[in-house]
Each structure stands twice: as C-alpha cells, then as structure tokens.
Amino acid sequence: ISVTNLARCLQTLKERGIWLVGTADETAKSLFQQDLTGPLALIMGSEGTGLRRLTRENCDFLVAIPMAGALSSLNVSVATGVCLFEAARQRTK
C-alpha cells in the first residue's frame, strides 16, 4: 500500500503493537540474533542509501545481514528475501 507519510504510518504500526525491524549494514546486531517471531514489520531501505534518518529513528531494532567475502550489500529484493526467510525459519522451529 502507498502511504502519504511513512513516519506517521510507522508510528501507527507501533501503536498497534507491531515491532519495527529495520535493516542497516552499519549496525552490530545480526539479523540472526533478532527475535522475529512476534508481530513485526520489516523496514527495508533503498539500495543506494539505505534507510532515511527519520525512518531509522522510528525503528525499534536495527539489524544487519551478515556478509562473507567481498560482498558488502545485497539488492533490496534479495535482502528482503533473506529477512523473510529468517523470520519464517524462526517461526517454524
């Protein structure tokens, strides 16, 4: 869905008990360390610049996808798939 004001939308989700988990490659917390079993929204940034400052500040948690080797980032569709897979894996333990 499209929203007029993303920050306001994120606040509304929080008010409804949904945890906001944002992706940011500069954070020390791994995606695999984060509990993804409850009600949550995954917040993905743009491929070039990541999350905007206000969006990042609205997130309850920031996580990074651990990368091995020379790659430092994934495109947003692949990163989303990795995050969704980890959330599904945690929910089916």
mmCIF file of N, CA and C in Angstrom:
data_model
loop_
_atom_site.group_PDB
_atom_site.id
_atom_site.type_symbol
_atom_site.label_atom_id
_atom_site.label_comp_id
_atom_site.label_asym_id
_atom_site.label_seq_id
_atom_site.Cartn_x
_atom_site.Cartn_y
_atom_site.Cartn_z
ATOM 1 N N ILE A 1 0.842 -1.184 0.000
ATOM 2 C CA ILE A 1 0.000 0.000 0.000
ATOM 3 C C ILE A 1 0.881 1.238 0.000
ATOM 4 N N SER A 2 0.397 2.271 -0.563
ATOM 5 C CA SER A 2 1.104 3.550 -0.552
ATOM 6 C C SER A 2 0.626 4.367 0.636
ATOM 7 N N VAL A 3 1.561 5.078 1.250
ATOM 8 C CA VAL A 3 1.197 5.964 2.348
ATOM 9 C C VAL A 3 1.724 7.360 2.036
ATOM 10 N N THR A 4 1.039 8.359 2.548
ATOM 11 C CA THR A 4 1.440 9.743 2.328
ATOM 12 C C THR A 4 2.631 10.108 3.202
ATOM 13 N N ASN A 5 2.627 9.630 4.449
ATOM 14 C CA ASN A 5 3.668 9.987 5.401
ATOM 15 C C ASN A 5 4.181 8.706 6.055
ATOM 16 N N LEU A 6 5.378 8.259 5.667
ATOM 17 C CA LEU A 6 5.918 6.996 6.174
ATOM 18 C C LEU A 6 6.140 7.039 7.677
ATOM 19 N N ALA A 7 6.676 8.118 8.209
ATOM 20 C CA ALA A 7 6.926 8.213 9.653
ATOM 21 C C ALA A 7 5.626 8.070 10.438
ATOM 22 N N ARG A 8 4.565 8.699 9.977
ATOM 23 C CA ARG A 8 3.266 8.592 10.656
ATOM 24 C C ARG A 8 2.731 7.162 10.557
ATOM 25 N N CYS A 9 2.911 6.530 9.417
ATOM 26 C CA CYS A 9 2.480 5.141 9.238
ATOM 27 C C CYS A 9 3.229 4.224 10.206
ATOM 28 N N LEU A 10 4.525 4.430 10.349
ATOM 29 C CA LEU A 10 5.319 3.609 11.257
ATOM 30 C C LEU A 10 4.867 3.803 12.702
ATOM 31 N N GLN A 11 4.548 5.034 13.077
ATOM 32 C CA GLN A 11 4.035 5.298 14.424
ATOM 33 C C GLN A 11 2.701 4.592 14.649
ATOM 34 N N THR A 12 1.839 4.582 13.648
ATOM 35 C CA THR A 12 0.553 3.894 13.755
ATOM 36 C C THR A 12 0.761 2.391 13.950
ATOM 37 N N LEU A 13 1.708 1.819 13.208
ATOM 38 C CA LEU A 13 2.008 0.394 13.381
ATOM 39 C C LEU A 13 2.478 0.116 14.804
ATOM 40 N N LYS A 14 3.358 0.961 15.329
ATOM 41 C CA LYS A 14 3.839 0.808 16.710
ATOM 42 C C LYS A 14 2.681 0.850 17.699
ATOM 43 N N GLU A 15 1.777 1.795 17.506
ATOM 44 C CA GLU A 15 0.627 1.928 18.400
ATOM 45 C C GLU A 15 -0.247 0.686 18.386
ATOM 46 N N ARG A 16 -0.184 -0.063 17.317
ATOM 47 C CA ARG A 16 -0.974 -1.297 17.192
ATOM 48 C C ARG A 16 -0.199 -2.539 17.633
ATOM 49 N N GLY A 17 0.972 -2.324 18.248
ATOM 50 C CA GLY A 17 1.722 -3.437 18.807
ATOM 51 C C GLY A 17 2.633 -4.159 17.837
ATOM 52 N N ILE A 18 2.961 -3.515 16.746
ATOM 53 C CA ILE A 18 3.836 -4.123 15.748
ATOM 54 C C ILE A 18 5.248 -3.572 15.933
ATOM 55 N N TRP A 19 6.218 -4.471 16.104
ATOM 56 C CA TRP A 19 7.614 -4.077 16.247
ATOM 57 C C TRP A 19 8.181 -3.746 14.879
ATOM 58 N N LEU A 20 8.978 -2.695 14.812
ATOM 59 C CA LEU A 20 9.580 -2.263 13.552
ATOM 60 C C LEU A 20 11.048 -2.673 13.542
ATOM 61 N N VAL A 21 11.396 -3.544 12.598
ATOM 62 C CA VAL A 21 12.767 -4.035 12.464
ATOM 63 C C VAL A 21 13.326 -3.500 11.147
ATOM 64 N N GLY A 22 14.294 -2.609 11.258
ATOM 65 C CA GLY A 22 14.908 -2.009 10.082
ATOM 66 C C GLY A 22 16.233 -2.672 9.763
ATOM 67 N N THR A 23 16.596 -2.652 8.501
ATOM 68 C CA THR A 23 17.885 -3.204 8.085
ATOM 69 C C THR A 23 18.877 -2.070 7.873
ATOM 70 N N ALA A 24 20.074 -2.265 8.414
ATOM 71 C CA ALA A 24 21.125 -1.254 8.295
ATOM 72 C C ALA A 24 22.463 -1.963 8.382
ATOM 73 N N ASP A 25 23.281 -1.843 7.358
ATOM 74 C CA ASP A 25 24.528 -2.605 7.339
ATOM 75 C C ASP A 25 25.550 -2.122 8.366
ATOM 76 N N GLU A 26 25.364 -0.930 8.926
ATOM 77 C CA GLU A 26 26.349 -0.429 9.875
ATOM 78 C C GLU A 26 26.054 -0.791 11.334
ATOM 79 N N THR A 27 24.976 -1.505 11.596
ATOM 80 C CA THR A 27 24.669 -1.903 12.966
ATOM 81 C C THR A 27 25.412 -3.189 13.325
ATOM 82 N N ALA A 28 25.672 -3.379 14.606
ATOM 83 C CA ALA A 28 26.417 -4.561 15.060
ATOM 84 C C ALA A 28 25.514 -5.772 15.262
ATOM 85 N N LYS A 29 24.199 -5.572 15.367
ATOM 86 C CA LYS A 29 23.289 -6.680 15.639
ATOM 87 C C LYS A 29 22.948 -7.423 14.351
ATOM 88 N N SER A 30 23.159 -8.719 14.378
ATOM 89 C CA SER A 30 22.880 -9.574 13.226
ATOM 90 C C SER A 30 21.392 -9.875 13.120
ATOM 91 N N LEU A 31 20.911 -10.031 11.906
ATOM 92 C CA LEU A 31 19.540 -10.480 11.656
ATOM 93 C C LEU A 31 19.247 -11.760 12.424
ATOM 94 N N PHE A 32 20.236 -12.641 12.519
ATOM 95 C CA PHE A 32 20.042 -13.941 13.151
ATOM 96 C C PHE A 32 19.973 -13.854 14.672
ATOM 97 N N GLN A 33 20.373 -12.733 15.257
ATOM 98 C CA GLN A 33 20.289 -12.516 16.701
ATOM 99 C C GLN A 33 18.951 -11.908 17.112
ATOM 100 N N GLN A 34 18.219 -11.362 16.172
ATOM 101 C CA GLN A 34 16.966 -10.659 16.460
ATOM 102 C C GLN A 34 15.804 -11.643 16.524
ATOM 103 N N ASP A 35 14.954 -11.498 17.529
ATOM 104 C CA ASP A 35 13.730 -12.290 17.623
ATOM 105 C C ASP A 35 12.744 -11.763 16.587
ATOM 106 N N LEU A 36 12.385 -12.611 15.640
ATOM 107 C CA LEU A 36 11.464 -12.225 14.568
ATOM 108 C C LEU A 36 10.162 -13.017 14.638
ATOM 109 N N THR A 37 9.798 -13.484 15.833
ATOM 110 C CA THR A 37 8.643 -14.369 15.951
ATOM 111 C C THR A 37 7.335 -13.647 16.253
ATOM 112 N N GLY A 38 7.384 -12.446 16.727
ATOM 113 C CA GLY A 38 6.157 -11.728 17.075
ATOM 114 C C GLY A 38 5.644 -10.896 15.917
ATOM 115 N N PRO A 39 4.647 -10.065 16.204
ATOM 116 C CA PRO A 39 4.128 -9.173 15.158
ATOM 117 C C PRO A 39 5.172 -8.120 14.810
ATOM 118 N N LEU A 40 5.559 -8.079 13.552
ATOM 119 C CA LEU A 40 6.603 -7.143 13.161
ATOM 120 C C LEU A 40 6.443 -6.703 11.726
ATOM 121 N N ALA A 41 7.071 -5.583 11.440
ATOM 122 C CA ALA A 41 7.173 -5.074 10.077
ATOM 123 C C ALA A 41 8.649 -4.949 9.767
ATOM 124 N N LEU A 42 9.060 -5.491 8.641
ATOM 125 C CA LEU A 42 10.435 -5.340 8.185
ATOM 126 C C LEU A 42 10.531 -4.052 7.382
ATOM 127 N N ILE A 43 11.487 -3.224 7.745
ATOM 128 C CA ILE A 43 11.670 -1.942 7.078
ATOM 129 C C ILE A 43 12.955 -2.037 6.271
ATOM 130 N N MET A 44 12.829 -1.953 4.971
ATOM 131 C CA MET A 44 13.970 -2.080 4.068
ATOM 132 C C MET A 44 14.285 -0.724 3.456
ATOM 133 N N GLY A 45 15.560 -0.408 3.388
ATOM 134 C CA GLY A 45 15.981 0.861 2.803
ATOM 135 C C GLY A 45 16.189 0.750 1.306
ATOM 136 N N SER A 46 16.517 1.847 0.701
ATOM 137 C CA SER A 46 16.805 1.832 -0.727
ATOM 138 C C SER A 46 18.171 1.195 -0.965
ATOM 139 N N GLU A 47 18.386 0.718 -2.167
ATOM 140 C CA GLU A 47 19.624 0.007 -2.477
ATOM 141 C C GLU A 47 20.849 0.901 -2.396
ATOM 142 N N GLY A 48 20.709 2.162 -2.699
ATOM 143 C CA GLY A 48 21.873 3.043 -2.685
ATOM 144 C C GLY A 48 22.168 3.655 -1.327
ATOM 145 N N THR A 49 21.139 4.200 -0.696
ATOM 146 C CA THR A 49 21.367 4.983 0.515
ATOM 147 C C THR A 49 20.834 4.355 1.794
ATOM 148 N N GLY A 50 20.117 3.256 1.694
ATOM 149 C CA GLY A 50 19.591 2.619 2.903
ATOM 150 C C GLY A 50 18.385 3.352 3.453
ATOM 151 N N LEU A 51 18.206 3.257 4.767
ATOM 152 C CA LEU A 51 17.069 3.889 5.427
ATOM 153 C C LEU A 51 17.310 5.384 5.609
ATOM 154 N N ARG A 52 16.279 6.154 5.436
ATOM 155 C CA ARG A 52 16.370 7.587 5.739
ATOM 156 C C ARG A 52 16.443 7.770 7.249
ATOM 157 N N ARG A 53 16.978 8.901 7.674
ATOM 158 C CA ARG A 53 17.206 9.155 9.095
ATOM 159 C C ARG A 53 15.929 9.004 9.924
ATOM 160 N N LEU A 54 14.845 9.647 9.532
ATOM 161 C CA LEU A 54 13.607 9.596 10.304
ATOM 162 C C LEU A 54 13.033 8.182 10.335
ATOM 163 N N THR A 55 13.137 7.468 9.239
ATOM 164 C CA THR A 55 12.673 6.082 9.197
ATOM 165 C C THR A 55 13.496 5.235 10.159
ATOM 166 N N ARG A 56 14.802 5.402 10.127
ATOM 167 C CA ARG A 56 15.706 4.668 11.027
ATOM 168 C C ARG A 56 15.363 4.956 12.489
ATOM 169 N N GLU A 57 15.109 6.209 12.803
ATOM 170 C CA GLU A 57 14.794 6.591 14.178
ATOM 171 C C GLU A 57 13.480 6.000 14.663
ATOM 172 N N ASN A 58 12.564 5.707 13.754
ATOM 173 C CA ASN A 58 11.288 5.102 14.129
ATOM 174 C C ASN A 58 11.372 3.603 14.342
ATOM 175 N N CYS A 59 12.445 2.975 13.900
ATOM 176 C CA CYS A 59 12.586 1.529 14.064
ATOM 177 C C CYS A 59 12.867 1.176 15.519
ATOM 178 N N ASP A 60 12.282 0.075 15.977
ATOM 179 C CA ASP A 60 12.558 -0.426 17.325
ATOM 180 C C ASP A 60 13.906 -1.129 17.370
ATOM 181 N N PHE A 61 14.252 -1.796 16.287
ATOM 182 C CA PHE A 61 15.503 -2.548 16.197
ATOM 183 C C PHE A 61 16.121 -2.317 14.825
ATOM 184 N N LEU A 62 17.432 -2.308 14.773
ATOM 185 C CA LEU A 62 18.161 -2.286 13.509
ATOM 186 C C LEU A 62 19.008 -3.544 13.445
ATOM 187 N N VAL A 63 18.977 -4.218 12.307
ATOM 188 C CA VAL A 63 19.733 -5.455 12.132
ATOM 189 C C VAL A 63 20.509 -5.394 10.817
ATOM 190 N N ALA A 64 21.566 -6.178 10.778
ATOM 191 C CA ALA A 64 22.366 -6.287 9.558
ATOM 192 C C ALA A 64 22.358 -7.743 9.100
ATOM 193 N N ILE A 65 22.398 -7.931 7.806
ATOM 194 C CA ILE A 65 22.532 -9.277 7.250
ATOM 195 C C ILE A 65 24.031 -9.582 7.204
ATOM 196 N N PRO A 66 24.477 -10.615 7.923
ATOM 197 C CA PRO A 66 25.911 -10.929 7.906
ATOM 198 C C PRO A 66 26.367 -11.290 6.495
ATOM 199 N N MET A 67 27.486 -10.721 6.102
ATOM 200 C CA MET A 67 28.017 -10.947 4.765
ATOM 201 C C MET A 67 29.413 -11.556 4.877
ATOM 202 N N ALA A 68 29.698 -12.510 4.033
ATOM 203 C CA ALA A 68 31.022 -13.125 3.990
ATOM 204 C C ALA A 68 31.687 -12.762 2.668
ATOM 205 N N GLY A 69 32.986 -12.613 2.691
ATOM 206 C CA GLY A 69 33.711 -12.344 1.457
ATOM 207 C C GLY A 69 33.686 -10.881 1.070
ATOM 208 N N ALA A 70 33.796 -10.642 -0.223
ATOM 209 C CA ALA A 70 33.959 -9.289 -0.741
ATOM 210 C C ALA A 70 32.647 -8.512 -0.845
ATOM 211 N N LEU A 71 31.509 -9.202 -0.856
ATOM 212 C CA LEU A 71 30.231 -8.500 -0.973
ATOM 213 C C LEU A 71 29.957 -7.686 0.281
ATOM 214 N N SER A 72 29.502 -6.453 0.100
ATOM 215 C CA SER A 72 29.176 -5.627 1.257
ATOM 216 C C SER A 72 27.683 -5.348 1.374
ATOM 217 N N SER A 73 26.926 -5.622 0.303
ATOM 218 C CA SER A 73 25.490 -5.397 0.369
ATOM 219 C C SER A 73 24.780 -6.249 -0.683
ATOM 220 N N LEU A 74 23.483 -6.366 -0.502
ATOM 221 C CA LEU A 74 22.622 -7.105 -1.432
ATOM 222 C C LEU A 74 21.610 -6.129 -2.011
ATOM 223 N N ASN A 75 21.033 -6.475 -3.166
ATOM 224 C CA ASN A 75 19.967 -5.600 -3.642
ATOM 225 C C ASN A 75 18.763 -5.793 -2.723
ATOM 226 N N VAL A 76 17.849 -4.847 -2.746
ATOM 227 C CA VAL A 76 16.774 -4.831 -1.758
ATOM 228 C C VAL A 76 15.853 -6.042 -1.870
ATOM 229 N N SER A 77 15.642 -6.568 -3.051
ATOM 230 C CA SER A 77 14.768 -7.739 -3.181
ATOM 231 C C SER A 77 15.415 -8.979 -2.579
ATOM 232 N N VAL A 78 16.699 -9.148 -2.781
ATOM 233 C CA VAL A 78 17.413 -10.294 -2.196
ATOM 234 C C VAL A 78 17.479 -10.137 -0.677
ATOM 235 N N ALA A 79 17.795 -8.938 -0.197
ATOM 236 C CA ALA A 79 17.859 -8.695 1.242
ATOM 237 C C ALA A 79 16.502 -8.956 1.900
ATOM 238 N N THR A 80 15.430 -8.550 1.246
ATOM 239 C CA THR A 80 14.088 -8.801 1.773
ATOM 240 C C THR A 80 13.821 -10.297 1.847
ATOM 241 N N GLY A 81 14.199 -11.026 0.811
ATOM 242 C CA GLY A 81 14.021 -12.470 0.811
ATOM 243 C C GLY A 81 14.773 -13.143 1.945
ATOM 244 N N VAL A 82 15.996 -12.717 2.202
ATOM 245 C CA VAL A 82 16.794 -13.275 3.301
ATOM 246 C C VAL A 82 16.096 -13.005 4.631
ATOM 247 N N CYS A 83 15.633 -11.778 4.832
ATOM 248 C CA CYS A 83 14.955 -11.422 6.083
ATOM 249 C C CYS A 83 13.658 -12.208 6.271
ATOM 250 N N LEU A 84 12.877 -12.321 5.218
ATOM 251 C CA LEU A 84 11.623 -13.075 5.310
ATOM 252 C C LEU A 84 11.878 -14.558 5.568
ATOM 253 N N PHE A 85 12.919 -15.106 4.946
ATOM 254 C CA PHE A 85 13.261 -16.499 5.186
ATOM 255 C C PHE A 85 13.635 -16.708 6.649
ATOM 256 N N GLU A 86 14.431 -15.816 7.219
ATOM 257 C CA GLU A 86 14.839 -15.950 8.623
ATOM 258 C C GLU A 86 13.633 -15.820 9.550
ATOM 259 N N ALA A 87 12.720 -14.903 9.257
ATOM 260 C CA ALA A 87 11.506 -14.778 10.069
ATOM 261 C C ALA A 87 10.679 -16.062 9.998
ATOM 262 N N ALA A 88 10.529 -16.621 8.803
ATOM 263 C CA ALA A 88 9.793 -17.878 8.648
ATOM 264 C C ALA A 88 10.500 -19.025 9.358
ATOM 265 N N ARG A 89 11.823 -19.092 9.266
ATOM 266 C CA ARG A 89 12.590 -20.147 9.933
ATOM 267 C C ARG A 89 12.380 -20.082 11.444
ATOM 268 N N GLN A 90 12.462 -18.877 12.011
ATOM 269 C CA GLN A 90 12.284 -18.732 13.455
ATOM 270 C C GLN A 90 10.878 -19.115 13.885
ATOM 271 N N ARG A 91 9.902 -18.878 13.050
ATOM 272 C CA ARG A 91 8.509 -19.148 13.406
ATOM 273 C C ARG A 91 8.134 -20.613 13.267
ATOM 274 N N THR A 92 8.973 -21.390 12.604
ATOM 275 C CA THR A 92 8.651 -22.820 12.413
ATOM 276 C C THR A 92 9.554 -23.746 13.208
ATOM 277 N N LYS A 93 10.303 -23.215 14.155
ATOM 278 C CA LYS A 93 11.184 -24.054 14.991
ATOM 279 C C LYS A 93 10.375 -25.034 15.789
#
